[in-house]
Amino acid sequence: MKAVVAGASGGIGQPLSLLLKASPLVDQLALYDVVNTPGVAADLSHISSIAKIEGYLPKDDGLKKALEGADIVVIPAGIPRKPGMTRDDLFKINAGIVKGLIEGIADFAPKAFILVISNPVNSTVPIAAEVLKKKGVFDPKRLFGVTTLDVVRAETFVQSITGEADPTKTVIPVIGGHSGETIVPLFSQAKPAVNIPEDKLDALTNRVQFGGDEVVKAKDGAGSATLSMAYAGFRFAEKVIQAAKGKTGIVEPTFVYLPGVPGGDAIAKETGLEYFSVPVELGTDGAKEAQNIVSSANEYEKKLLQACYSGLKGNIEKGVQFVANPPQ
Ligand SMILES: NC(=O)C1=CN([C@@H]2O[C@H](COP(=O)(O)OP(=O)(O)OC[C@H]3O[C@@H](n4cnc5c(N)ncnc54)[C@H](O)[C@@H]3O)[C@@H](O)[C@H]2O)C=CC1
Ligand SMILES: O=C([O-])CC(=O)C(=O)O
């Protein structure tokens, strides 16, 4: 299992690379970034785990060397937010970064699972899909927008109500997109069921939707969530790898191209959107089945979904247009 981190020297990239290096599921780890990867790779190489590790820079065909033979590529490359910015404000710079990396993946690792962390995820995933389509190598079952941090936050924040000692024991599906109102936690679908007092539901929902802002504000200009994102990114990557190696019954919400994933058509019809995060069962070839949880939303959540649809539609279109009509 060869894993690649693109953007490996950054705030997310370094701890994510550490977790992958420490994982017994990974035998080979390639770190790619425009800066500092030789140092990060040298540092991690002293860890006594099985993964062989190399660091690459753009020079000397570094992207090609990093990607060749890759089974999974995780992308946390790109700039993070500062206070006062929306995720969409990152589009101008990150759209081009993601496009370039996906072109490399299309050329050198077209069969790899691709996990996009770079924001705005609502637009960078459509960009990735359009680039892969243009190159004739798009397999929707292998492209994932990483929305796991929203799930992790929902699990954590609901603990104040459940009092459950281990937050991972409560599964909360979070669906939609990955920014503000497009993030829709479905507390009505929690397993085991959770009874959220009416007067607490708005605040809890809002905290999941705007959890990213909480960290951006606290970091006060020094970036956004990195450590919790590395945890979430690793958690999702680990599940994709475990499923690829044959483990069954793994389900996790992720932002996918619905028409290309089994079960996705019905969700696309219901939401009017081609891209959406829903719980997806993972298998040896990636996304095996998208679960239509949208129709199970209660009245409160249906209202949240209406706001989600309108925001997400524009974000998706912006990504698609970026590839169709590249800025001059
Ligand atoms: N999906 C999610 O839930 C989350 C997404 N993010 C996003 O992840 C991205 C990265 O965040 P941080 O690690 O905090 O930023 P950072 O600035 O600390 O790191 C980004 C890294 O990307 C590298 N980079 C820039 N252009 C590149 C290129 N063309 N190829 C390879 N590497 C390149 C930079 O050199 C830097 O090392 C941001 O866009 C942020 O908004 C952050 C948190 C959660
Ligand atoms: O808020 C941000 O910009 C980073 C992010 O996506 C998150 O923490 O969910």
Short mmCIF file of C-alpha atoms and ligand atoms in Angstrom, two decimals:
data_model
loop_
_atom_site.label_atom_id
_atom_site.label_comp_id
_atom_site.label_asym_id
_atom_site.label_seq_id
_atom_site.Cartn_x
_atom_site.Cartn_y
_atom_site.Cartn_z
CA MET A 1 0.00 0.00 0.00
CA LYS A 2 1.67 3.18 -1.22
CA ALA A 3 0.24 6.40 0.21
CA VAL A 4 1.10 9.91 -0.98
CA VAL A 5 0.52 13.16 0.86
CA ALA A 6 0.45 16.22 -1.43
CA GLY A 7 0.98 19.30 0.69
CA ALA A 8 2.94 17.21 3.19
CA SER A 9 4.97 20.03 4.76
CA GLY A 10 1.96 22.04 5.91
CA GLY A 11 0.00 22.32 9.11
CA ILE A 12 -2.20 19.35 8.19
CA GLY A 13 0.35 17.58 5.99
CA GLN A 14 2.95 17.01 8.71
CA PRO A 15 0.77 15.41 11.41
CA LEU A 16 -1.16 13.50 8.72
CA SER A 17 2.14 12.14 7.38
CA LEU A 18 3.11 11.18 10.93
CA LEU A 19 -0.10 9.19 11.39
CA LEU A 20 0.34 7.46 8.02
CA LYS A 21 3.99 6.69 8.80
CA ALA A 22 2.94 5.11 12.10
CA SER A 23 0.17 3.04 10.50
CA PRO A 24 0.85 -0.67 9.95
CA LEU A 25 -1.45 -0.47 6.90
CA VAL A 26 1.02 1.61 4.87
CA ASP A 27 4.24 0.10 3.42
CA GLN A 28 5.38 3.06 1.38
CA LEU A 29 4.82 6.75 1.99
CA ALA A 30 5.73 9.56 -0.43
CA LEU A 31 5.66 13.16 0.76
CA TYR A 32 5.20 15.84 -1.89
CA ASP A 33 5.19 19.61 -1.37
CA VAL A 34 6.68 22.69 -2.99
CA VAL A 35 8.88 23.16 0.13
CA ASN A 36 10.56 21.25 2.98
CA THR A 37 9.68 17.65 2.14
CA PRO A 38 13.30 16.40 2.37
CA GLY A 39 13.41 17.56 5.98
CA VAL A 40 9.98 16.25 6.96
CA ALA A 41 10.73 12.88 5.33
CA ALA A 42 14.17 12.63 7.00
CA ASP A 43 12.59 13.34 10.37
CA LEU A 44 9.77 10.79 9.96
CA SER A 45 12.18 8.19 8.51
CA HIS A 46 13.66 7.63 11.97
CA ILE A 47 10.35 6.23 13.24
CA SER A 48 10.57 2.45 13.59
CA SER A 49 7.46 1.57 11.59
CA ILE A 50 7.23 -0.48 8.39
CA ALA A 51 6.53 2.32 5.91
CA LYS A 52 9.47 3.31 3.68
CA ILE A 53 9.37 7.06 3.27
CA GLU A 54 10.63 9.52 0.61
CA GLY A 55 10.27 13.28 0.27
CA TYR A 56 9.86 14.99 -3.12
CA LEU A 57 9.91 18.58 -4.38
CA PRO A 58 8.70 19.74 -7.83
CA LYS A 59 12.27 19.68 -9.26
CA ASP A 60 13.68 16.53 -10.91
CA ASP A 61 10.20 15.16 -11.78
CA GLY A 62 9.33 15.05 -8.09
CA LEU A 63 5.56 14.89 -8.58
CA LYS A 64 5.89 12.01 -11.02
CA LYS A 65 8.24 10.10 -8.71
CA ALA A 66 5.99 10.70 -5.70
CA LEU A 67 2.85 9.54 -7.51
CA GLU A 68 4.09 6.54 -9.49
CA GLY A 69 2.66 3.35 -8.01
CA ALA A 70 0.42 5.23 -5.57
CA ASP A 71 -2.66 3.46 -4.23
CA ILE A 72 -3.98 6.45 -2.30
CA VAL A 73 -3.24 10.17 -2.56
CA VAL A 74 -4.35 12.55 0.18
CA ILE A 75 -4.34 16.25 -0.74
CA PRO A 76 -4.06 18.91 1.99
CA ALA A 77 -2.19 21.35 -0.32
CA GLY A 78 -3.25 24.97 -0.42
CA ILE A 79 -3.70 28.03 1.71
CA PRO A 80 -5.84 28.05 4.88
CA ARG A 81 -8.26 30.74 6.09
CA LYS A 82 -7.53 33.77 8.23
CA PRO A 83 -10.19 35.42 10.42
CA GLY A 84 -12.87 37.14 8.30
CA MET A 85 -12.41 34.84 5.30
CA THR A 86 -14.87 32.26 4.00
CA ARG A 87 -13.69 28.98 2.53
CA ASP A 88 -14.78 30.31 -0.85
CA ASP A 89 -12.22 33.11 -0.48
CA LEU A 90 -9.55 30.38 -0.84
CA PHE A 91 -10.83 29.38 -4.28
CA LYS A 92 -8.67 31.81 -6.23
CA ILE A 93 -5.43 30.20 -5.09
CA ASN A 94 -6.42 26.66 -4.16
CA ALA A 95 -8.40 25.90 -7.33
CA GLY A 96 -5.23 26.09 -9.41
CA ILE A 97 -3.18 24.11 -6.88
CA VAL A 98 -5.71 21.26 -6.82
CA LYS A 99 -6.08 21.31 -10.61
CA GLY A 100 -2.31 20.94 -11.05
CA LEU A 101 -2.04 18.08 -8.59
CA ILE A 102 -4.99 16.21 -10.09
CA GLU A 103 -3.44 16.55 -13.57
CA GLY A 104 -0.38 14.84 -12.12
CA ILE A 105 -2.49 12.09 -10.58
CA ALA A 106 -4.32 11.58 -13.91
CA ASP A 107 -0.96 11.16 -15.65
CA PHE A 108 1.01 9.15 -13.07
CA ALA A 109 -1.48 7.41 -10.73
CA PRO A 110 -4.85 7.28 -12.51
CA LYS A 111 -6.09 4.33 -10.44
CA ALA A 112 -5.29 5.81 -7.04
CA PHE A 113 -7.94 6.69 -4.49
CA ILE A 114 -7.96 10.49 -4.27
CA LEU A 115 -8.87 12.18 -0.99
CA VAL A 116 -9.32 15.96 -1.32
CA ILE A 117 -8.90 18.00 1.87
CA SER A 118 -7.99 21.37 0.25
CA ASN A 119 -10.71 24.00 0.61
CA PRO A 120 -13.20 24.94 -0.60
CA VAL A 121 -14.00 21.20 -0.77
CA ASN A 122 -17.44 22.01 -2.27
CA SER A 123 -15.58 23.33 -5.34
CA THR A 124 -12.22 21.52 -5.32
CA VAL A 125 -13.85 18.09 -5.66
CA PRO A 126 -15.82 19.15 -8.78
CA ILE A 127 -12.55 20.61 -10.13
CA ALA A 128 -10.83 17.27 -9.54
CA ALA A 129 -13.65 15.37 -11.26
CA GLU A 130 -13.65 17.67 -14.29
CA VAL A 131 -9.86 17.37 -14.69
CA LEU A 132 -10.04 13.58 -14.46
CA LYS A 133 -12.96 13.52 -16.96
CA LYS A 134 -10.97 15.65 -19.41
CA LYS A 135 -8.05 13.24 -19.10
CA GLY A 136 -10.39 10.26 -19.62
CA VAL A 137 -9.53 8.59 -16.32
CA PHE A 138 -12.39 9.59 -14.03
CA ASP A 139 -13.58 6.82 -11.74
CA PRO A 140 -16.12 8.46 -9.40
CA LYS A 141 -15.79 5.57 -6.96
CA ARG A 142 -12.20 6.65 -6.29
CA LEU A 143 -12.66 10.38 -5.70
CA PHE A 144 -13.59 11.58 -2.20
CA GLY A 145 -14.01 15.00 -0.62
CA VAL A 146 -12.94 14.64 2.99
CA THR A 147 -15.77 15.83 5.26
CA THR A 148 -14.80 13.62 8.20
CA LEU A 149 -13.89 16.58 10.41
CA ASP A 150 -17.57 17.60 10.43
CA VAL A 151 -18.47 14.10 11.64
CA VAL A 152 -15.71 14.18 14.25
CA ARG A 153 -16.98 17.55 15.51
CA ALA A 154 -20.58 16.33 15.67
CA GLU A 155 -19.49 13.28 17.67
CA THR A 156 -17.52 15.49 20.03
CA PHE A 157 -20.01 18.31 20.52
CA VAL A 158 -23.02 16.03 21.08
CA GLN A 159 -21.18 14.52 24.03
CA SER A 160 -22.24 17.50 26.15
CA ILE A 161 -25.78 16.20 25.75
CA THR A 162 -25.30 12.43 25.75
CA GLY A 163 -22.72 12.40 28.53
CA GLU A 164 -21.30 9.28 26.81
CA ALA A 165 -17.68 8.83 27.90
CA ASP A 166 -16.44 7.64 24.48
CA PRO A 167 -17.61 10.04 21.75
CA THR A 168 -16.86 7.57 18.96
CA LYS A 169 -19.67 5.34 20.27
CA THR A 170 -22.29 7.78 18.95
CA VAL A 171 -22.49 7.78 15.15
CA ILE A 172 -23.86 11.04 13.73
CA PRO A 173 -24.24 11.30 9.97
CA VAL A 174 -23.26 14.74 8.67
CA ILE A 175 -24.29 15.33 5.08
CA GLY A 176 -24.24 18.02 2.38
CA GLY A 177 -21.06 19.99 1.80
CA HIS A 178 -18.14 21.33 3.82
CA SER A 179 -18.77 24.98 4.64
CA GLY A 180 -21.19 26.78 6.96
CA GLU A 181 -24.81 26.17 6.06
CA THR A 182 -23.95 23.46 3.54
CA ILE A 183 -22.89 21.25 6.48
CA VAL A 184 -26.00 19.43 7.74
CA PRO A 185 -25.71 17.22 10.84
CA LEU A 186 -28.60 14.74 11.09
CA PHE A 187 -28.93 14.30 14.84
CA SER A 188 -32.29 12.58 14.24
CA GLN A 189 -30.33 9.73 12.63
CA ALA A 190 -27.82 9.27 15.45
CA LYS A 191 -27.00 5.72 16.43
CA PRO A 192 -27.74 5.02 19.20
CA ALA A 193 -30.59 7.54 19.21
CA VAL A 194 -29.93 10.84 20.96
CA ASN A 195 -32.62 13.03 22.45
CA ILE A 196 -31.56 16.64 21.97
CA PRO A 197 -33.62 19.17 23.95
CA GLU A 198 -35.30 21.61 21.55
CA ASP A 199 -33.65 24.64 23.14
CA LYS A 200 -30.18 23.14 22.55
CA LEU A 201 -30.55 21.98 18.96
CA ASP A 202 -29.91 25.29 17.20
CA ALA A 203 -26.70 25.94 19.13
CA LEU A 204 -25.42 22.40 18.61
CA THR A 205 -26.19 22.44 14.88
CA ASN A 206 -24.59 25.86 14.51
CA ARG A 207 -21.44 24.72 16.32
CA VAL A 208 -20.99 21.81 13.89
CA GLN A 209 -21.66 24.05 10.88
CA PHE A 210 -19.25 26.75 12.03
CA GLY A 211 -16.71 24.65 13.99
CA GLY A 212 -14.02 25.64 11.52
CA ASP A 213 -14.54 29.33 12.31
CA GLU A 214 -14.09 28.60 16.01
CA VAL A 215 -10.55 27.34 15.31
CA VAL A 216 -9.74 30.07 12.78
CA LYS A 217 -10.70 32.69 15.38
CA ALA A 218 -8.73 31.04 18.18
CA LYS A 219 -5.62 30.72 15.98
CA ASP A 220 -5.96 34.44 15.30
CA GLY A 221 -4.29 34.64 11.89
CA ALA A 222 -2.07 31.55 12.23
CA GLY A 223 -4.35 29.34 10.09
CA SER A 224 -7.23 26.92 10.58
CA ALA A 225 -7.75 23.44 11.99
CA THR A 226 -4.68 21.29 11.36
CA LEU A 227 -4.32 18.69 14.12
CA SER A 228 -8.00 17.72 14.30
CA MET A 229 -8.00 17.67 10.48
CA ALA A 230 -4.96 15.41 10.38
CA TYR A 231 -6.80 13.06 12.78
CA ALA A 232 -9.94 13.20 10.63
CA GLY A 233 -8.01 12.81 7.35
CA PHE A 234 -6.15 9.82 8.72
CA ARG A 235 -9.36 8.28 10.04
CA PHE A 236 -10.92 8.49 6.58
CA ALA A 237 -7.76 7.36 4.73
CA GLU A 238 -7.44 4.40 7.09
CA LYS A 239 -11.02 3.35 6.32
CA VAL A 240 -10.47 3.61 2.57
CA ILE A 241 -7.31 1.49 2.92
CA GLN A 242 -8.98 -1.09 5.19
CA ALA A 243 -11.87 -1.44 2.71
CA ALA A 244 -9.41 -1.71 -0.21
CA LYS A 245 -7.73 -4.56 1.65
CA GLY A 246 -11.08 -6.38 1.93
CA LYS A 247 -12.58 -5.33 5.27
CA THR A 248 -16.35 -5.11 4.91
CA GLY A 249 -19.08 -3.05 6.54
CA ILE A 250 -17.16 0.26 6.60
CA VAL A 251 -19.41 3.29 6.18
CA GLU A 252 -18.34 6.93 6.46
CA PRO A 253 -19.82 10.18 5.11
CA THR A 254 -17.83 11.65 2.21
CA PHE A 255 -18.43 14.15 -0.60
CA VAL A 256 -18.80 12.21 -3.84
CA TYR A 257 -19.96 12.56 -7.45
CA LEU A 258 -23.36 10.95 -7.03
CA PRO A 259 -24.13 9.84 -10.62
CA GLY A 260 -21.01 7.66 -10.58
CA VAL A 261 -21.55 5.90 -7.27
CA PRO A 262 -24.06 3.03 -6.88
CA GLY A 263 -27.14 4.37 -5.07
CA GLY A 264 -26.15 7.95 -5.91
CA ASP A 265 -28.71 8.61 -8.65
CA ALA A 266 -31.67 8.63 -6.26
CA ILE A 267 -29.85 11.09 -3.98
CA ALA A 268 -28.94 13.33 -6.95
CA LYS A 269 -32.60 13.34 -7.92
CA GLU A 270 -33.76 14.20 -4.43
CA THR A 271 -31.17 16.94 -3.81
CA GLY A 272 -30.94 18.27 -7.37
CA LEU A 273 -27.15 18.12 -6.99
CA GLU A 274 -24.44 15.97 -8.56
CA TYR A 275 -22.07 16.26 -5.60
CA PHE A 276 -23.09 15.64 -2.01
CA SER A 277 -21.71 14.14 1.16
CA VAL A 278 -23.65 11.11 2.37
CA PRO A 279 -22.67 7.99 4.29
CA VAL A 280 -20.88 5.80 1.74
CA GLU A 281 -20.12 2.13 2.14
CA LEU A 282 -16.51 1.52 1.13
CA GLY A 283 -15.26 -1.55 -0.70
CA THR A 284 -12.21 -2.90 -2.51
CA ASP A 285 -12.75 -0.47 -5.41
CA GLY A 286 -13.64 2.59 -3.33
CA ALA A 287 -17.20 3.88 -2.96
CA LYS A 288 -19.45 0.83 -3.09
CA GLU A 289 -22.80 2.33 -2.20
CA ALA A 290 -24.09 5.79 -1.33
CA GLN A 291 -26.76 5.56 1.35
CA ASN A 292 -29.84 7.71 0.85
CA ILE A 293 -30.21 9.15 4.30
CA VAL A 294 -31.53 12.46 2.92
CA SER A 295 -35.10 11.21 2.79
CA SER A 296 -34.95 10.26 6.49
CA ALA A 297 -34.28 13.86 7.63
CA ASN A 298 -36.91 15.31 9.99
CA GLU A 299 -38.69 18.63 9.43
CA TYR A 300 -36.01 20.67 11.24
CA GLU A 301 -33.28 19.04 9.14
CA LYS A 302 -35.25 19.45 5.92
CA LYS A 303 -35.14 23.22 6.45
CA LEU A 304 -31.37 23.03 6.95
CA LEU A 305 -31.14 21.01 3.74
CA GLN A 306 -32.93 23.71 1.72
CA ALA A 307 -30.24 26.25 2.73
CA CYS A 308 -27.56 23.65 2.01
CA TYR A 309 -28.80 22.95 -1.53
CA SER A 310 -28.77 26.56 -2.66
CA GLY A 311 -25.27 27.27 -1.28
CA LEU A 312 -23.79 24.04 -2.56
CA LYS A 313 -25.19 24.44 -6.08
CA GLY A 314 -23.20 27.64 -6.66
CA ASN A 315 -20.00 26.18 -5.15
CA ILE A 316 -20.20 23.12 -7.41
CA GLU A 317 -20.90 25.18 -10.51
CA LYS A 318 -17.93 27.43 -9.74
CA GLY A 319 -15.61 24.41 -9.65
CA VAL A 320 -17.00 22.93 -12.86
CA GLN A 321 -16.68 26.28 -14.66
CA PHE A 322 -13.09 26.72 -13.49
CA VAL A 323 -12.09 23.71 -15.58
CA ALA A 324 -14.52 24.30 -18.47
CA ASN A 325 -13.54 27.97 -18.92
CA PRO A 326 -10.16 28.42 -17.25
CA PRO A 327 -9.42 32.01 -16.13
CA GLN A 328 -7.07 33.74 -18.61
N1 LIG B 1 -11.53 19.39 4.43
C1 LIG B 1 -11.43 19.89 5.64
O1 LIG B 1 -12.22 19.52 6.52
C2 LIG B 1 -10.37 20.86 5.98
C3 LIG B 1 -9.62 21.46 5.00
N2 LIG B 1 -8.62 22.34 5.30
C4 LIG B 1 -7.88 22.93 4.18
O2 LIG B 1 -6.64 22.24 3.99
C5 LIG B 1 -5.72 23.10 3.30
C6 LIG B 1 -4.35 23.08 3.96
O3 LIG B 1 -4.41 23.63 5.25
P1 LIG B 1 -3.08 23.78 6.15
O4 LIG B 1 -2.33 22.51 6.15
O5 LIG B 1 -3.50 24.38 7.41
O6 LIG B 1 -2.27 24.86 5.29
P2 LIG B 1 -0.67 25.13 5.27
O7 LIG B 1 -0.46 26.43 4.60
O8 LIG B 1 -0.12 24.93 6.64
O9 LIG B 1 -0.12 23.95 4.37
C7 LIG B 1 -0.40 23.85 3.00
C8 LIG B 1 0.80 23.22 2.32
O10 LIG B 1 0.48 23.11 0.94
C9 LIG B 1 1.70 23.32 0.24
N3 LIG B 1 1.46 23.61 -1.17
C10 LIG B 1 1.10 24.79 -1.76
N4 LIG B 1 1.02 24.63 -3.09
C11 LIG B 1 1.32 23.33 -3.35
C12 LIG B 1 1.41 22.58 -4.54
N5 LIG B 1 1.15 23.09 -5.74
N6 LIG B 1 1.76 21.27 -4.43
C13 LIG B 1 2.01 20.71 -3.23
N7 LIG B 1 1.95 21.39 -2.08
C14 LIG B 1 1.61 22.69 -2.14
C15 LIG B 1 2.37 24.46 1.01
O11 LIG B 1 3.75 24.57 0.69
C16 LIG B 1 2.10 24.04 2.44
O12 LIG B 1 3.14 23.24 2.97
C17 LIG B 1 -6.38 24.48 3.30
O13 LIG B 1 -6.96 24.73 2.05
C18 LIG B 1 -7.45 24.37 4.37
O14 LIG B 1 -8.51 25.26 4.17
C19 LIG B 1 -8.31 22.63 6.59
C20 LIG B 1 -9.01 22.03 7.63
C21 LIG B 1 -10.13 21.16 7.40
O1 LIG B 2 -12.47 26.30 8.67
C1 LIG B 2 -11.56 26.14 7.83
O2 LIG B 2 -11.21 26.98 7.00
C2 LIG B 2 -10.88 24.80 7.79
C3 LIG B 2 -11.90 23.76 7.71
O3 LIG B 2 -12.38 23.43 6.66
C4 LIG B 2 -12.46 23.25 8.97
O4 LIG B 2 -11.86 23.43 10.04
O5 LIG B 2 -13.53 22.64 8.91
#
